[in-house]
Every structure is written in C-alpha cells, then in structure tokens.
XYZ file of C-alpha atoms in Angstrom:
681
model
C 22.232 74.799 97.811
C 22.310 71.297 96.430
C 20.928 69.833 99.582
C 18.198 72.402 99.654
C 17.172 71.650 96.084
C 17.102 67.938 96.819
C 14.945 68.521 99.834
C 12.475 70.520 97.818
C 12.074 67.808 95.077
C 8.540 66.314 95.002
C 8.114 62.521 95.237
C 5.123 61.086 93.165
C 2.363 59.495 95.111
C 1.633 55.784 94.541
C -2.042 54.869 94.108
C -3.222 52.531 96.704
C -5.341 49.541 95.713
C -8.212 49.276 98.049
C -9.554 45.851 96.810
C -6.886 43.372 95.898
C -9.300 40.485 95.204
C -9.393 39.120 91.605
C -12.020 40.583 89.226
C -15.021 38.492 88.438
C -14.477 38.784 84.647
C -10.915 38.072 83.608
C -9.530 39.728 80.413
C -6.977 37.715 78.423
C -4.112 39.078 76.373
C -5.721 37.629 73.221
C -8.894 39.602 73.944
C -6.928 42.793 74.446
C -5.118 42.365 71.129
C -8.344 41.614 69.281
C -10.061 44.692 70.717
C -7.065 46.823 69.799
C -7.162 45.510 66.209
C -10.903 46.195 65.949
C -10.468 49.781 67.259
C -7.605 50.268 64.791
C -9.863 49.219 61.904
C -12.570 51.551 63.189
C -10.166 54.404 63.186
C -8.819 53.715 59.646
C -10.853 55.461 56.974
C -12.249 53.265 54.164
C -10.130 53.162 50.972
C -11.253 55.602 48.340
C -13.275 54.278 45.480
C -11.175 54.195 42.351
C -12.901 54.923 39.087
C -11.101 53.860 35.922
C -11.752 56.262 33.075
C -9.339 55.323 30.276
C -7.342 52.394 28.934
C -4.066 53.566 30.435
C -5.489 53.503 33.952
C -6.947 50.050 33.254
C -3.558 48.764 32.163
C -1.954 50.208 35.293
C -4.606 48.511 37.409
C -4.019 45.166 35.666
C -0.276 45.482 36.039
C -0.602 46.240 39.756
C -2.940 43.300 40.384
C -0.785 40.896 38.382
C 2.289 42.012 40.263
C 0.494 41.303 43.522
C -0.581 37.854 42.424
C 2.894 37.007 41.122
C 4.427 38.173 44.446
C 2.063 35.890 46.367
C 2.971 32.961 44.122
C 6.653 33.689 44.462
C 6.388 33.740 48.277
C 4.726 30.318 48.401
C 4.417 28.320 45.189
C 2.731 25.346 46.823
C -0.416 27.235 47.927
C -2.707 26.257 45.056
C -5.434 28.677 46.174
C -3.199 31.586 45.094
C -2.909 30.098 41.619
C -6.663 29.515 41.382
C -7.477 33.097 42.528
C -5.006 34.470 39.990
C -6.510 32.385 37.159
C -10.088 33.238 38.148
C -9.230 36.966 38.182
C -7.782 36.671 34.656
C -10.888 34.764 33.611
C -13.099 37.545 34.980
C -11.263 39.930 32.634
C -11.955 37.543 29.711
C -8.218 36.860 29.471
C -8.776 33.128 28.855
C -5.374 32.566 27.303
C -3.616 34.066 30.354
C -5.803 32.042 32.705
C -4.966 28.905 30.754
C -1.262 29.681 31.066
C -1.614 30.142 34.856
C -3.390 26.815 35.220
C -0.672 25.084 33.220
C 2.005 26.619 35.453
C 0.073 25.477 38.516
C -0.127 21.922 37.142
C 3.644 21.916 36.821
C 3.768 22.631 40.566
C 1.165 20.058 41.667
C -0.293 17.841 38.924
C -2.100 15.612 41.428
C -4.334 18.351 42.831
C -7.912 17.350 42.005
C -9.431 20.804 42.599
C -6.955 22.383 40.189
C -7.954 20.036 37.337
C -11.649 20.592 38.073
C -11.344 24.397 38.106
C -9.278 24.326 34.913
C -11.836 22.160 33.062
C -14.727 24.208 34.468
C -13.172 27.386 33.084
C -12.845 25.887 29.601
C -16.416 24.616 29.639
C -17.815 27.987 30.825
C -16.028 29.686 27.952
C -17.325 27.044 25.480
C -13.841 25.783 24.653
C -15.029 22.205 24.140
C -11.896 20.729 22.586
C -9.691 22.310 25.250
C -11.970 20.897 27.926
C -11.783 17.439 26.343
C -8.021 17.669 26.293
C -7.901 18.603 30.004
C -10.268 15.790 31.016
C -8.264 13.298 28.979
C -5.011 14.367 30.615
C -6.611 14.207 34.033
C -7.953 10.656 33.645
C -4.634 9.549 32.181
C -2.678 10.855 35.186
C -5.276 10.114 37.885
C -7.495 7.298 36.538
C -8.795 6.363 39.987
C -10.449 9.749 40.638
C -14.109 9.257 39.851
C -14.884 13.000 39.529
C -12.800 13.188 36.372
C -14.668 10.387 34.642
C -17.964 12.160 34.981
C -16.934 14.434 32.151
C -18.942 11.894 30.150
C -21.894 14.095 31.196
C -20.339 16.940 29.188
C -20.151 14.726 26.087
C -23.758 13.675 26.547
C -24.904 17.297 26.879
C -23.076 18.084 23.649
C -24.938 15.253 21.901
C -21.755 13.245 21.406
C -23.224 9.883 22.380
C -20.405 7.874 20.841
C -17.816 9.973 22.687
C -19.696 9.529 25.951
C -19.817 5.770 25.429
C -16.101 5.749 24.741
C -15.416 7.532 28.050
C -17.486 4.956 29.931
C -15.657 2.127 28.170
C -12.312 3.539 29.229
C -13.604 3.918 32.761
C -14.816 0.331 33.035
C -11.405 -0.940 31.932
C -10.095 0.282 35.305
C -12.631 -1.929 37.122
C -14.325 0.947 39.038
C -16.827 0.720 41.824
C -20.492 -0.152 41.485
C -21.700 3.408 40.890
C -19.674 3.714 37.669
C -21.304 0.612 36.186
C -24.777 1.860 37.114
C -24.060 5.245 35.509
C -22.999 3.525 32.306
C -26.102 1.302 32.312
C -28.422 4.258 32.936
C -26.765 6.144 30.100
C -27.496 3.311 27.646
C -31.061 2.996 28.914
C -31.655 6.719 28.343
C -30.997 6.047 24.644
C -33.056 2.807 24.550
C -29.941 0.659 24.003
C -31.224 -2.319 25.961
C -28.854 -4.857 24.373
C -25.836 -2.741 25.225
C -27.077 -2.274 28.763
C -27.455 -6.046 29.042
C -23.883 -6.513 27.833
C -22.648 -4.071 30.498
C -24.548 -5.978 33.181
C -22.855 -9.203 32.048
C -19.432 -7.621 32.241
C -20.209 -6.194 35.675
C -21.348 -9.593 36.930
C -18.249 -11.183 35.395
C -16.105 -8.642 37.208
C -17.755 -9.587 40.499
C -17.208 -13.322 39.856
C -13.504 -12.711 39.288
C -13.276 -10.561 42.434
C -15.009 -13.326 44.415
C -12.540 -15.927 43.159
C -9.593 -13.669 43.953
C -10.960 -13.191 47.456
C -10.982 -16.957 48.013
C -7.484 -17.267 46.556
C -6.158 -14.434 48.687
C -7.328 -16.127 51.882
C -5.888 -19.495 50.875
C -9.085 -21.297 49.904
C -7.792 -22.690 46.604
C -10.531 -25.288 46.116
C -13.212 -22.671 46.837
C -11.635 -20.290 44.328
C -11.557 -22.979 41.636
C -15.186 -23.787 42.386
C -16.116 -20.089 41.942
C -14.523 -20.039 38.494
C -16.284 -23.266 37.509
C -19.623 -21.867 38.652
C -18.945 -18.698 36.638
C -18.298 -20.755 33.484
C -21.517 -22.703 34.078
C -23.417 -19.488 34.794
C -22.453 -17.745 31.555
C -22.701 -20.879 29.412
C -21.421 -21.070 25.826
C -23.573 -18.227 24.494
C -22.382 -15.432 26.810
C -18.867 -16.617 27.499
C -16.165 -13.946 27.905
C -12.441 -14.352 27.289
C -11.509 -12.410 30.433
C -13.117 -15.050 32.627
C -11.003 -17.795 31.047
C -7.852 -15.677 31.180
C -8.411 -15.080 34.901
C -9.211 -18.782 35.434
C -6.037 -19.828 33.587
C -3.890 -17.402 35.567
C -5.402 -18.731 38.781
C -4.438 -22.296 37.837
C -1.018 -21.105 36.708
C -0.436 -19.666 40.189
C -1.230 -23.114 41.579
C 1.318 -24.729 39.154
C -1.468 -26.722 37.469
C -0.019 -26.472 33.950
C -2.193 -29.134 32.372
C -5.320 -27.486 33.748
C -4.151 -24.179 32.262
C -3.643 -25.780 28.851
C -7.086 -27.441 28.966
C -8.760 -24.135 29.937
C -7.143 -22.256 27.046
C -8.069 -24.925 24.500
C -11.626 -25.160 25.820
C -12.010 -21.375 25.533
C -10.535 -21.174 22.026
C -13.016 -23.754 20.781
C -16.005 -21.723 22.003
C -15.111 -18.060 21.736
C -15.361 -16.366 18.290
C -11.926 -15.849 16.840
C -12.371 -12.086 16.492
C -13.013 -11.808 20.247
C -10.152 -14.036 21.387
C -7.120 -11.843 20.739
C -6.230 -11.493 24.421
C -6.811 -15.197 24.928
C -4.392 -16.094 22.133
C -1.831 -13.675 23.507
C -1.931 -15.154 27.004
C -1.920 -18.719 25.686
C 1.161 -17.976 23.587
C 2.952 -16.410 26.562
C 2.076 -19.417 28.704
C 3.466 -21.887 26.169
C 6.628 -19.834 25.790
C 7.178 -19.935 29.538
C 6.159 -23.503 30.349
C 5.656 -25.403 27.073
C 7.998 -27.053 24.602
C 8.682 -26.045 21.021
C 5.883 -28.215 19.676
C 3.369 -26.558 21.972
C 4.420 -23.067 20.872
C 4.146 -24.047 17.210
C 0.695 -25.507 17.812
C -0.485 -22.260 19.373
C 0.808 -20.174 16.473
C -0.579 -22.551 13.860
C -3.965 -22.679 15.566
C -4.104 -18.896 15.754
C -3.354 -18.524 12.061
C -5.782 -21.319 11.196
C -8.557 -19.510 13.073
C -7.738 -16.278 11.245
C -7.925 -17.986 7.856
C -11.161 -19.696 8.803
C -12.710 -16.330 9.576
C -11.471 -14.878 6.275
C -12.813 -17.686 4.077
C -16.066 -17.727 6.029
C -16.522 -13.999 5.386
C -15.718 -14.361 1.666
C -15.605 -17.932 0.291
C -14.400 -16.657 -3.116
C -11.298 -15.045 -1.636
C -8.928 -17.527 -3.281
C -5.809 -15.815 -1.935
C -7.000 -16.558 1.610
C -7.577 -20.192 0.599
C -4.021 -20.367 -0.772
C -2.588 -19.068 2.520
C -4.778 -21.451 4.495
C -3.722 -24.436 2.366
C -0.051 -23.532 2.652
C -0.451 -23.542 6.428
C -2.244 -26.879 6.694
C 0.093 -28.564 4.201
C 3.037 -27.772 6.464
C 1.495 -29.118 9.646
C -1.557 -31.316 9.047
C -2.361 -34.854 7.989
C -3.261 -35.682 4.392
C -6.964 -36.150 5.171
C -7.176 -32.741 6.810
C -5.410 -31.118 3.855
C -7.750 -32.886 1.416
C -10.709 -31.620 3.391
C -9.535 -28.016 3.067
C -8.834 -28.499 -0.664
C -12.310 -29.932 -1.204
C -13.864 -26.993 0.630
C -11.820 -24.549 -1.449
C -12.610 -26.002 -4.892
C -16.296 -26.205 -3.972
C -16.449 -22.391 -4.253
C -16.765 -22.148 -8.021
C -16.720 -18.624 -9.525
C -20.297 -17.394 -10.006
C -19.577 -15.880 -13.457
C -18.346 -17.854 -16.469
C -15.637 -15.398 -17.469
C -12.034 -16.442 -17.738
C -10.646 -13.611 -15.633
C -12.760 -14.781 -12.680
C -11.503 -18.357 -13.062
C -7.746 -17.746 -13.230
C -7.047 -17.873 -9.498
C -9.612 -20.632 -8.981
C -7.900 -22.990 -11.455
C -4.657 -22.743 -9.479
C -6.468 -24.327 -6.519
C -7.003 -27.425 -8.695
C -3.407 -27.332 -9.924
C -2.041 -27.152 -6.373
C -4.426 -29.919 -5.317
C -3.193 -32.237 -8.091
C 0.471 -31.450 -7.388
C -0.068 -32.098 -3.670
C -1.610 -35.505 -4.376
C 1.174 -36.414 -6.790
C 4.261 -35.071 -5.006
C 3.359 -35.127 -1.308
C 0.839 -37.953 -0.925
C 2.188 -39.873 -3.971
C -1.260 -41.091 -4.974
C -1.330 -41.150 -8.837
C -4.871 -42.463 -9.100
C -6.267 -39.657 -6.962
C -4.142 -37.146 -8.895
C -5.695 -38.404 -12.146
C -9.161 -38.002 -10.642
C -8.389 -34.406 -9.646
C -7.209 -33.530 -13.167
C -10.212 -35.186 -14.814
C -12.669 -33.518 -12.422
C -11.158 -30.125 -13.154
C -11.214 -30.658 -16.939
C -14.848 -31.755 -16.749
C -15.686 -28.638 -14.750
C -14.210 -26.040 -17.138
C -16.762 -24.694 -19.694
C -14.614 -25.387 -22.767
C -17.178 -23.945 -25.185
C -16.644 -20.490 -23.673
C -12.999 -20.687 -22.608
C -10.371 -23.175 -21.571
C -7.032 -23.369 -19.790
C -4.243 -24.841 -21.916
C -2.043 -25.049 -18.809
C -4.410 -27.599 -17.271
C -4.386 -29.861 -20.364
C -0.581 -29.692 -20.613
C -0.070 -30.429 -16.907
C -2.366 -33.429 -17.197
C -0.468 -34.794 -20.223
C 2.873 -34.268 -18.464
C 1.537 -36.128 -15.440
C 0.496 -39.101 -17.620
C 3.941 -39.145 -19.237
C 5.549 -39.247 -15.790
C 3.311 -42.218 -15.085
C 4.577 -43.782 -18.395
C 1.081 -43.687 -19.811
C 1.802 -42.150 -23.228
C -1.535 -43.126 -24.872
C -3.465 -41.306 -22.115
C -1.303 -38.197 -22.571
C -1.876 -38.180 -26.345
C -5.550 -38.867 -25.839
C -5.846 -35.916 -23.483
C -4.052 -33.487 -25.803
C -6.041 -34.763 -28.778
C -9.273 -34.120 -26.890
C -8.055 -30.639 -26.002
C -7.294 -29.754 -29.623
C -10.628 -31.192 -30.720
C -12.675 -29.352 -28.095
C -10.876 -26.015 -27.874
C -7.879 -25.565 -30.200
C -5.369 -22.994 -28.965
C -1.852 -21.986 -29.980
C -0.442 -23.063 -26.639
C -2.006 -26.523 -26.929
C -0.582 -27.094 -30.413
C 2.859 -25.921 -29.323
C 2.829 -28.120 -26.240
C 1.692 -31.195 -28.200
C 4.316 -30.620 -30.908
C 7.022 -30.140 -28.273
C 6.008 -33.430 -26.681
C 6.233 -35.337 -29.986
C 9.563 -33.694 -30.802
C 11.011 -34.917 -27.517
C 9.731 -38.386 -28.389
C 11.251 -38.104 -31.900
C 7.869 -38.797 -33.513
C 8.459 -36.590 -36.571
C 5.551 -37.920 -38.615
C 3.196 -36.992 -35.796
C 4.868 -33.559 -35.663
C 4.157 -33.056 -39.396
C 0.498 -33.960 -38.898
C 0.231 -31.638 -35.908
C 1.824 -28.783 -37.842
C -0.666 -29.339 -40.656
C -3.554 -29.231 -38.174
C -2.037 -26.191 -36.535
C -1.749 -24.317 -39.847
C -5.301 -25.258 -40.797
C -6.391 -23.702 -37.508
C -4.176 -20.599 -37.780
C -2.781 -20.073 -41.328
C -1.725 -16.495 -40.586
C 0.753 -17.547 -37.863
C 4.170 -16.911 -39.414
C 6.154 -18.412 -36.542
C 4.382 -21.757 -37.083
C 5.305 -21.791 -40.781
C 8.902 -20.984 -39.884
C 9.078 -23.719 -37.214
C 7.579 -26.241 -39.633
C 10.145 -25.352 -42.302
C 12.957 -25.512 -39.732
C 11.837 -29.010 -38.766
C 12.000 -30.184 -42.372
C 15.408 -28.507 -42.776
C 16.743 -30.325 -39.729
C 15.403 -33.583 -41.126
C 17.252 -32.868 -44.409
C 14.200 -32.479 -46.640
C 15.110 -29.162 -48.268
C 12.490 -29.362 -51.012
C 9.730 -29.915 -48.479
C 10.992 -26.952 -46.446
C 11.070 -24.769 -49.577
C 7.532 -25.874 -50.437
C 6.379 -24.914 -46.951
C 7.907 -21.457 -47.327
C 6.249 -21.050 -50.706
C 2.882 -21.966 -49.222
C 3.475 -19.531 -46.382
C 4.290 -16.472 -48.498
C 1.279 -17.234 -50.658
C -1.153 -16.793 -47.768
C -3.464 -13.783 -48.140
C -3.051 -12.774 -44.475
C 0.076 -13.002 -42.301
C 0.724 -11.584 -38.870
C 4.484 -10.983 -39.405
C 5.238 -11.189 -43.160
C 8.617 -9.455 -42.875
C 9.852 -12.144 -40.457
C 8.634 -14.901 -42.777
C 10.337 -13.449 -45.867
C 13.558 -12.918 -43.932
C 13.500 -16.539 -42.729
C 12.888 -17.764 -46.300
C 15.771 -15.652 -47.622
C 18.098 -16.806 -44.833
C 17.105 -20.378 -45.600
C 18.095 -19.995 -49.286
C 21.362 -18.302 -48.331
C 22.203 -21.206 -45.999
C 21.527 -23.589 -48.873
C 23.772 -21.352 -51.073
C 20.993 -21.052 -53.609
C 21.885 -17.479 -54.604
C 19.708 -17.431 -57.729
C 16.713 -18.426 -55.618
C 17.656 -15.732 -53.157
C 17.799 -13.056 -55.886
C 14.452 -14.244 -57.157
C 12.989 -13.935 -53.624
C 14.306 -10.390 -53.290
C 12.777 -9.474 -56.656
C 9.434 -10.995 -55.676
C 9.543 -9.207 -52.333
C 10.312 -5.872 -54.010
C 7.228 -6.327 -56.146
C 5.185 -6.350 -52.912
C 6.997 -3.652 -50.989
C 9.501 -0.919 -51.810
C 10.756 -0.593 -48.256
C 14.244 0.870 -48.016
C 15.478 -1.913 -45.730
C 14.643 -4.497 -48.373
C 16.755 -2.612 -50.949
C 19.668 -2.231 -48.531
C 19.472 -5.899 -47.525
C 19.414 -6.906 -51.210
C 22.493 -4.776 -51.953
C 24.378 -6.167 -48.964
C 23.489 -9.687 -50.057
C 25.000 -9.078 -53.522
C 28.098 -7.650 -51.896
C 28.464 -10.726 -49.688
C 28.304 -13.210 -52.574
C 31.737 -14.253 -53.761
C 31.546 -13.175 -57.418
C 33.624 -10.941 -59.735
C 30.813 -8.443 -60.333
C 29.562 -8.307 -56.713
C 30.400 -4.579 -56.296
C 28.834 -3.759 -59.633
C 25.700 -5.761 -58.765
C 25.378 -4.023 -55.412
C 25.883 -0.584 -57.001
C 23.277 -1.414 -59.626
C 20.740 -2.286 -56.929
C 21.364 1.029 -55.197
C 20.820 2.865 -58.489
C 17.559 0.999 -59.112
C 16.448 1.740 -55.570
C 17.248 5.442 -55.963
C 15.196 5.638 -59.160
C 12.226 3.776 -57.667
C 12.196 5.870 -54.513
C 12.214 9.278 -56.228
C 8.457 9.453 -55.850
C 8.589 8.291 -52.227
C 7.029 10.734 -49.776
C 9.248 9.587 -46.891
C 12.441 11.439 -47.764
C 14.189 10.135 -44.640
C 14.028 6.612 -46.104
C 15.609 7.751 -49.360
C 18.275 9.565 -47.359
C 18.975 6.305 -45.498
C 19.408 4.550 -48.829
C 21.811 7.193 -50.131
C 23.889 7.107 -46.969
C 24.179 3.301 -47.237
C 25.244 3.699 -50.868
C 27.802 6.331 -49.860
C 29.234 4.010 -47.201
C 29.545 1.286 -49.827
C 31.486 3.554 -52.172
C 33.651 4.849 -49.335
C 34.621 1.290 -48.412
C 34.973 -0.378 -51.810
C 34.622 2.237 -54.595
C 36.918 4.840 -56.111
C 37.052 8.559 -55.331
C 35.120 9.370 -58.509
C 32.330 6.980 -57.530
C 32.213 8.414 -54.024
C 32.045 11.974 -55.388
C 29.291 10.997 -57.802
C 27.174 9.520 -54.972
C 27.903 12.466 -52.692
C 26.438 14.817 -55.301
C 23.205 12.823 -55.146
C 22.809 13.459 -51.414
C 20.078 15.981 -50.491
C 20.428 19.376 -48.819
C 18.932 19.816 -45.366
C 16.620 22.875 -45.297
C 14.758 24.372 -42.342
C 11.151 25.251 -43.148
C 8.035 26.497 -41.386
C 4.486 25.252 -41.655
C 1.196 26.337 -40.265
C -0.508 24.233 -37.566
C -4.229 23.748 -37.272
C -5.994 22.703 -34.045
C -8.618 19.965 -33.851
C -11.425 22.500 -33.926
C -10.030 24.094 -37.125
C -8.570 27.172 -35.444
C -5.057 28.475 -36.041
C -2.528 26.814 -33.704
C 0.577 28.762 -34.784
C 3.648 27.722 -36.723
C 6.294 25.049 -36.300
C 9.742 24.555 -37.778
C 10.807 21.332 -39.441
C 13.621 20.024 -41.634
C 13.133 19.041 -45.248
C 15.522 17.318 -47.662
C 15.955 18.751 -51.165
C 17.458 16.294 -53.621
C 19.345 17.613 -56.698
C 16.624 16.649 -59.178
C 14.028 18.372 -56.966
C 16.091 21.571 -56.907
C 16.385 21.525 -60.716
C 12.617 21.256 -61.052
C 11.981 24.152 -58.681
C 13.540 27.515 -59.875
C 12.536 29.238 -56.672
C 14.909 26.993 -54.768
C 17.799 28.166 -56.939
C 16.887 31.784 -56.259
C 16.674 31.049 -52.533
C 20.090 29.393 -52.584
C 21.607 32.396 -54.387
C 20.025 34.778 -51.863
C 21.509 32.808 -48.986
C 24.920 32.844 -50.641
C 24.702 36.634 -51.167
C 23.697 37.147 -47.530
C 26.669 35.121 -46.295
C 29.005 37.155 -48.531
C 27.577 40.419 -47.173
C 28.231 39.279 -43.607
C 31.851 38.466 -44.502
C 32.360 41.923 -46.074
C 30.831 43.693 -43.047
C 33.128 41.797 -40.686
C 36.199 42.839 -42.721
C 35.124 46.535 -42.710
C 34.653 46.510 -38.932
C 38.117 45.041 -38.404
C 39.681 47.742 -40.610
C 37.930 50.551 -38.681
C 39.169 49.183 -35.385
C 42.779 49.140 -36.372
C 43.026 52.485 -38.265
C 41.645 55.819 -37.115
C 43.114 59.107 -38.551
C 46.119 57.135 -39.711
C 46.939 56.031 -36.177
C 46.663 52.664 -34.500
C 44.018 52.526 -31.785
C-alpha cells in the first residue's frame, strides 16, 4: 500500500527557460527596494486630519510634540538641527521663553555653532526683544570674535537709531584687526551720518594697520633692514600731526626683538615728546615694562617721574588756578629736578594770581609763595633770593582789603635767622602800620619777649590796646608781664584801666584774673573790694559763691562767720531772681558749707530755707498762635513764697490728706485678706 501511494504521488513540473540570454534592461536590488517602498506608501491611507477643538486637546498635542522632540534630542544630542526645529516650533506657538531655554541648552552642547547663535538672535529680533538680542550678540562676539557675521549686528543698532551703540560695535570690531570689508563698512556708516572727520580718522587707522602688517611681513621673512625702513616711512608718512601711539609701540617692539635697546629707548622718548599725554597711556605702559625688563633703577624712576610730570602738566594746563595740582607738581620736581627747573615751575605757578580779590580765594595761592621761599632758603640756601620772594609776595598782597599775618611773621623770622634784626622789626612795624591784626601784634610781642626787650613790649602792648581795647586777653597778658617784672602797682593800674573799659569781650575772665592777682599778692582787702565792685555790676550766683569761698579760705578768726554772712546777703538779694535754679545752687553751696564747718542747728536752719520741688503743667503755644498742648515742668517753691501764697498751703494739705487716705486703704485691704468669717484665708 505504501509503495502504491508513493507511486501515485505527483511531482511538480519545473518551468523551462527558453531564452537564457541576459535582459537588455537590468534591474538592481536598490531599484526593487525603492519601488517596493513607493508601492507601500501608495497603499497606506493618508493620516486623518486632526482638528483641535478645546484647550485640553491642545495641551495633549503640545505634550506629544514636545515628547517627540525631547526623544530626538535624547537619541543624538549633537545634531543641532533637532534643537533648532524644536526651538522654532516653540516659537511658532509664541512660547518665546521655552524657545529661549531650548537655545540655551543647545549652546551648552555646542557653543561654537555659528548657525545656532544666528537663529537664536534672529528669534529675539523677530519678537522685538532688543535687549535680549543685544545680550546674545555680545556673548557671540566675545566667544567667537573672528566670525564676521556676528559683528554685523551693528546693522540692528543702526536700524534702532542707536548710532552711538553702532559706533561702539564697530570700534570693538576694529580692535581685532579685521579684514578690509569691516573697515569699509565702518567708514560707510560714518559717511551715512555725514561724519567726515571720523571717517578720515578710521582711514588713518586702517592705513596704519596696513603699515604695521607690511613691516611684520618683512620681519617674518628675515628682512630686518626692510622692516625698519617700513616703520621709518610710516613715521614720515603720518608726520607729527597724525601720529599714533600704536605705530611707535609696534616699532619699539620690532627693535626690541632685534635686541636694539637704545633704539627702543629713543623711539619711546621721541613718541612721548610728540603724542598728547591723554593719548599715550599704552605708550607709557609699554615703556615702563621695557625699562623694568631691560633698564636700571634710574631708568624706571625716570619713566615714572616723566609720566607723572606729563599728567600734572595736563592738569595745570586745563585749569591754571588749580593750586592743589601745582603743589603736587612742585613736590614731584623738587624731589628729582635741578634748582633752575624747580624755579621755573614755581614762577609759572605764582604767575596765576587769583582773579578775585577775596581772601578765601587767596589762601591756597599764598602757600605757593611760602613754599617757594622755604625752598630757596632751605634747599638752595640762597638768602638773597629768599628775601626777594618774600618782598615780592608782600608787595603783591592787597593790604587795604586783606592781608596775611603768616607771611609777615615768616618774613621776620627769616630775617632773624639771617641775624638781621632791624629788617625783621622794620617788616613787622610796616605790617602793623599798614594792616594791624591781633596775630601780628602777638607775633611782634613774642619776638621782643624772646629778645628780652621789655620796654618795646610795653610800647607794643599800648599800641595793641589802642587798636583793640576790648580784648581782655591782651590786658591780662600785659598785667602778667608787669607782674613778672615785679611792678605790682603798674599791673594793678593796668587791671583798673581794663575793668573800666565800656566794652569787653570776656569781662568775667578779666575780673577773675584781677581777683586772682590780688589774692596772689595777699591783698585781701583789695580782693574784698573787687568782689563788692563786681557784685554791683552783676548778681550772678557764681560770683557770690566764689566770694564766700574766698572768705572761707582766708586765715582769719571770723572766716566762717564772714562766709555765712555772704551767703545770707546773697540769699536776700536773689529772692527776686527769676532763675530759681541759680538760687537753689546758692542754697546747696551754703548747705555744704554748714555740713562741713557748721553746727547741727546751723545746718537745720539752712535746710529749712531749701525750696520744695513741685511738678507743674503749662500750656504751649505754636508759632502761628495755635494751641500746641501742655507740658510738664518742675518749679521750686521757697518757704517765703509758700507763706505768701495761701493756695500752696491748701494744696500741700490736700496732698498730705491724699497720702493718708492711701495708707488707710492699704491697711483695710490687708485686714480683709487675712480675716474672712473669723477664719484665716
């Protein structure tokens, strides 16, 4: 059966190929795959159109798209096109903040991608985020300063009308020595705004840049002499009017590379003499560095001194009446220059006289003359020239309007140092005759005192007091001089003249000095007489207390009684005094006296005379007459005042009754606390 079944099985027929020659048109595997893909797309139905109808569907759509973009970024972070598509999609939805965040993330991945920076800035500009765009451009040119596309954001500034900002961008660009097109763009920008002078300046810098590049080319190929000749031609070409510090810096560096140190030094000095000091900062810096590397200490100091000298020259040229700048300049030249050079600066300084004849404008100016005279005397040691400086200054001062006593005194002290006493006296005498001042009199008197010329001192004091009779300190000094010389009667006469003056600036000091003088002479009767005369002029409490203390200090049997009597007289005379605090001060001093030297009865008697301190209220009135409220103050009620005012007695009794009532209430409360229904609580 098995063999029969096998025999009946049908064998498939194999197709026979009639023409085995190759086909004329060959089909590749790539073509087959492409056709299969195309047929597959033809078979797939188009995706359905999705219509978003509410906010929830929109949020789902956004979430789905963002997830897709984030997945693409996660698969390959370095493909910047994925980041840009993601950011542009967010921008299309007006999600500028999200787009900005995506761009920032992309910059963390590749901050040197030019297209990324351009797309980022373009987005900010399209959305009118000007400050953000400026920030992006600034970051871009800071990181990639050699990319010219970034620098053309100057066009944005120009479109915004920010001409100054546009110019600033071009200036930053030219610092990187760009190619020719950048310079032409900058020049055309200035010409659009009719700034021909600025355009000319840019042309000069561009030409200078080319000169330097030419010289570097020669140096690079080993043609040293040719390179030096290029620099020399450049200096001749620009001349002294259009010279630029960068040319000289490049020239000096070129010579420094050739080890020509003297040439370098000559170039720097030549440039510093011709370039304005405000435009030579870089030149000074390079010159200083060169001297530090190759020069000695003297050369470094010369560079620093020259730099400071140029700065001061610019300051005094800008404002010749800036005397502080002259002082700094003179201090510099005095430390490092010859006498003739210092004199020249001094003469230039003192030639700038203040334009207004007011003393406050002359104060700093006069110190220029003082320093000039001291320099001639102490540094140069030329007394004749010093004398000329002093005399020229004194002739210059308008003494009829004001004077400077310091100048007269310095001149007299100078003449004394030169042992020319007549000239010193003559100068001070002229000063007092032309413009008498307290300081001049004091200085002249001090000079004569040191010389022990007491007769001259007396004459000067007399002149001084004729000029200023109200000056109490002068009277006191005059009397002290006579006391030292032993002429007590003359000193007493001076004091008597002094206290007889109708006007005095410090009469209390004068009277105290007179009293102290009599006490030193132990003329106690004269002292008592002075106190009595003083009390006729003033009833001040301190005078009474001082008088009482004086009587207590005198060694006499009745000194305590005399002092007590003075206190009693003072108390009687001050009863009508409005200042009750002064009377209280007197009574307290009297009480202290009795406590120290008196008996208990005397102390008790004085204590009864002391006032009572009472708190009162009074109404306040504002400046415009309106009511300003009330204020509390303390008043002192003396016993005789209380006797004259019955209401005060009634008030005192009421206060005493109120205090008694408070004591009784406190006792009743204590009793109620401790007894309740006969039991202790």
